[in-house]
């Protein structure tokens, strides 16, 4: 469990640690400022594509094996970034790092297969909290490295941390025996990958290119067409990459919808908090703090997510994962209510962000439990991978929406004779309000989840059912008092039933 939790923290830390470096990358790599955003976008896209694919492969070929593949890609990608001095090589490394996004859902599925049921809840809650821990630690640590050392030192630290998790994982983890039969659906993998690339590219660039631009509309339309065709193809193959029929059941579909909405609501907190704290004081609300200080303000949120892991597990055991998810989304909405009410003082910002983190910890720990109770053991990794994918899409959508909102509310402020362009406080309030409404929408989806869903049959059970010979029932015998006399007796008391030889009236033996 320690190895898996460390892998989840390192994976999330690697995803977020590059954010403080973005303003300096044009100078360091000689690239255009508009191209630097691909350092984040490419990691998001490769992670979204790799998560469901490695999840399905984990169900078929072993979750330990796919965990090692994801951790290995994370380490190799960090090493490539350590030697990179130009943007193409940096993008290649970041693309490999994105594959590590599959570590958390694979770890959760692995735990379900090797732990007894009474330990699964607390372990899954801890794994889910690693997402917040890594995000909270990544920003301040990376800011310190960038400020006091060469920028390559950050990627060397990522390489060391990734290797420090990969080696113990290879040594300690043992493969669990559950497998899903069939062949890997390469056609489905290509279709899903192409659709997700186009969809996430449209979401990631919508704020920059414009929501109504031809490029965004073309990418979105092509993505929808490809994903629609992919859905039809998945319904026709015997062993699909994603069991669409299973995913459409309310017990599975509604947690996926809640995951998309919760991902949106969670990511707004991370996007807005650091930017708001770093805003210049001339704006009237900004505190003018450095990147490292802004990252330090997020540390309490990471600590709170760790502390809430055990609370979430106990609440799910006592009241059910549905109640935990519902409470978590309500707490997220309450946190954004606090952010909307007061975002001028540092303590109010920290408290509001901490409340959102409490709700996120509850919601993120409940989602895997809801998925695992509704799908067969052989499909755990694929289903959890799809759930994480929905969270990723929600985060990408949130990034585009928040960027658009803040851009529309940006104006020029006078800071000691210098003109500074920054969003207004009303822009941040609109973002908080939007995130709160989305959190309440996630609460509505959680309330609709069936309390006790019917367990879905596994592929093995379906195969055994199809191979079972058809049972032919004997013809139904009439009641004993409905006896028809033989033809020609002339009594006319028959009812259409046959006379059984050897029996007399009333059913007595002759």
Short mmCIF file of N, CA, C and O in Angstrom, two decimals, residues 1-8 71 165-166 168-170 172-173:
data_model
loop_
_atom_site.label_atom_id
_atom_site.label_comp_id
_atom_site.label_asym_id
_atom_site.label_seq_id
_atom_site.Cartn_x
_atom_site.Cartn_y
_atom_site.Cartn_z
N UNK A 1 0.83 -1.20 0.00
CA UNK A 1 0.00 0.00 0.00
C UNK A 1 0.86 1.25 0.00
O UNK A 1 0.57 2.24 -0.67
N UNK A 2 1.96 1.24 0.74
CA UNK A 2 2.85 2.39 0.80
C UNK A 2 3.45 2.70 -0.57
O UNK A 2 3.53 3.86 -0.99
N UNK A 3 3.83 1.64 -1.28
CA UNK A 3 4.42 1.83 -2.61
C UNK A 3 3.40 2.43 -3.56
O UNK A 3 3.71 3.36 -4.33
N UNK A 4 2.18 1.93 -3.53
CA UNK A 4 1.15 2.43 -4.43
C UNK A 4 0.79 3.88 -4.11
O UNK A 4 0.60 4.71 -5.02
N UNK A 5 0.68 4.21 -2.82
CA UNK A 5 0.37 5.59 -2.43
C UNK A 5 1.49 6.54 -2.86
O UNK A 5 1.22 7.64 -3.35
N UNK A 6 2.73 6.11 -2.70
CA UNK A 6 3.85 6.93 -3.15
C UNK A 6 3.81 7.13 -4.66
O UNK A 6 4.11 8.23 -5.17
N UNK A 7 3.42 6.08 -5.39
CA UNK A 7 3.30 6.21 -6.84
C UNK A 7 2.24 7.22 -7.23
O UNK A 7 2.42 8.01 -8.17
N UNK A 8 1.10 7.22 -6.52
CA UNK A 8 0.06 8.20 -6.82
C UNK A 8 0.50 9.62 -6.54
O UNK A 8 0.20 10.54 -7.32
N UNK A 71 4.63 3.47 -14.56
CA UNK A 71 5.72 4.05 -13.77
C UNK A 71 7.00 4.16 -14.59
O UNK A 71 7.77 5.12 -14.45
N UNK A 165 10.10 4.89 -6.84
CA UNK A 165 8.82 4.17 -6.74
C UNK A 165 8.82 2.94 -7.64
O UNK A 165 8.29 1.89 -7.27
N UNK A 166 9.43 3.05 -8.82
CA UNK A 166 9.41 1.95 -9.79
C UNK A 166 10.12 0.71 -9.26
O UNK A 166 9.60 -0.42 -9.38
N UNK A 168 10.85 -0.37 -6.02
CA UNK A 168 10.09 -1.11 -5.00
C UNK A 168 8.82 -1.74 -5.55
O UNK A 168 8.42 -2.82 -5.10
N UNK A 169 8.16 -1.07 -6.51
CA UNK A 169 6.95 -1.66 -7.08
C UNK A 169 7.27 -2.96 -7.80
O UNK A 169 6.53 -3.95 -7.69
N UNK A 170 8.36 -2.99 -8.54
CA UNK A 170 8.77 -4.22 -9.23
C UNK A 170 9.14 -5.31 -8.23
O UNK A 170 8.89 -6.50 -8.46
N UNK A 172 8.19 -5.53 -4.78
CA UNK A 172 7.22 -5.85 -3.73
C UNK A 172 5.91 -6.40 -4.29
O UNK A 172 5.37 -7.38 -3.77
N UNK A 173 5.38 -5.78 -5.34
CA UNK A 173 4.05 -6.14 -5.81
C UNK A 173 4.06 -7.52 -6.46
O UNK A 173 5.00 -7.88 -7.18
#
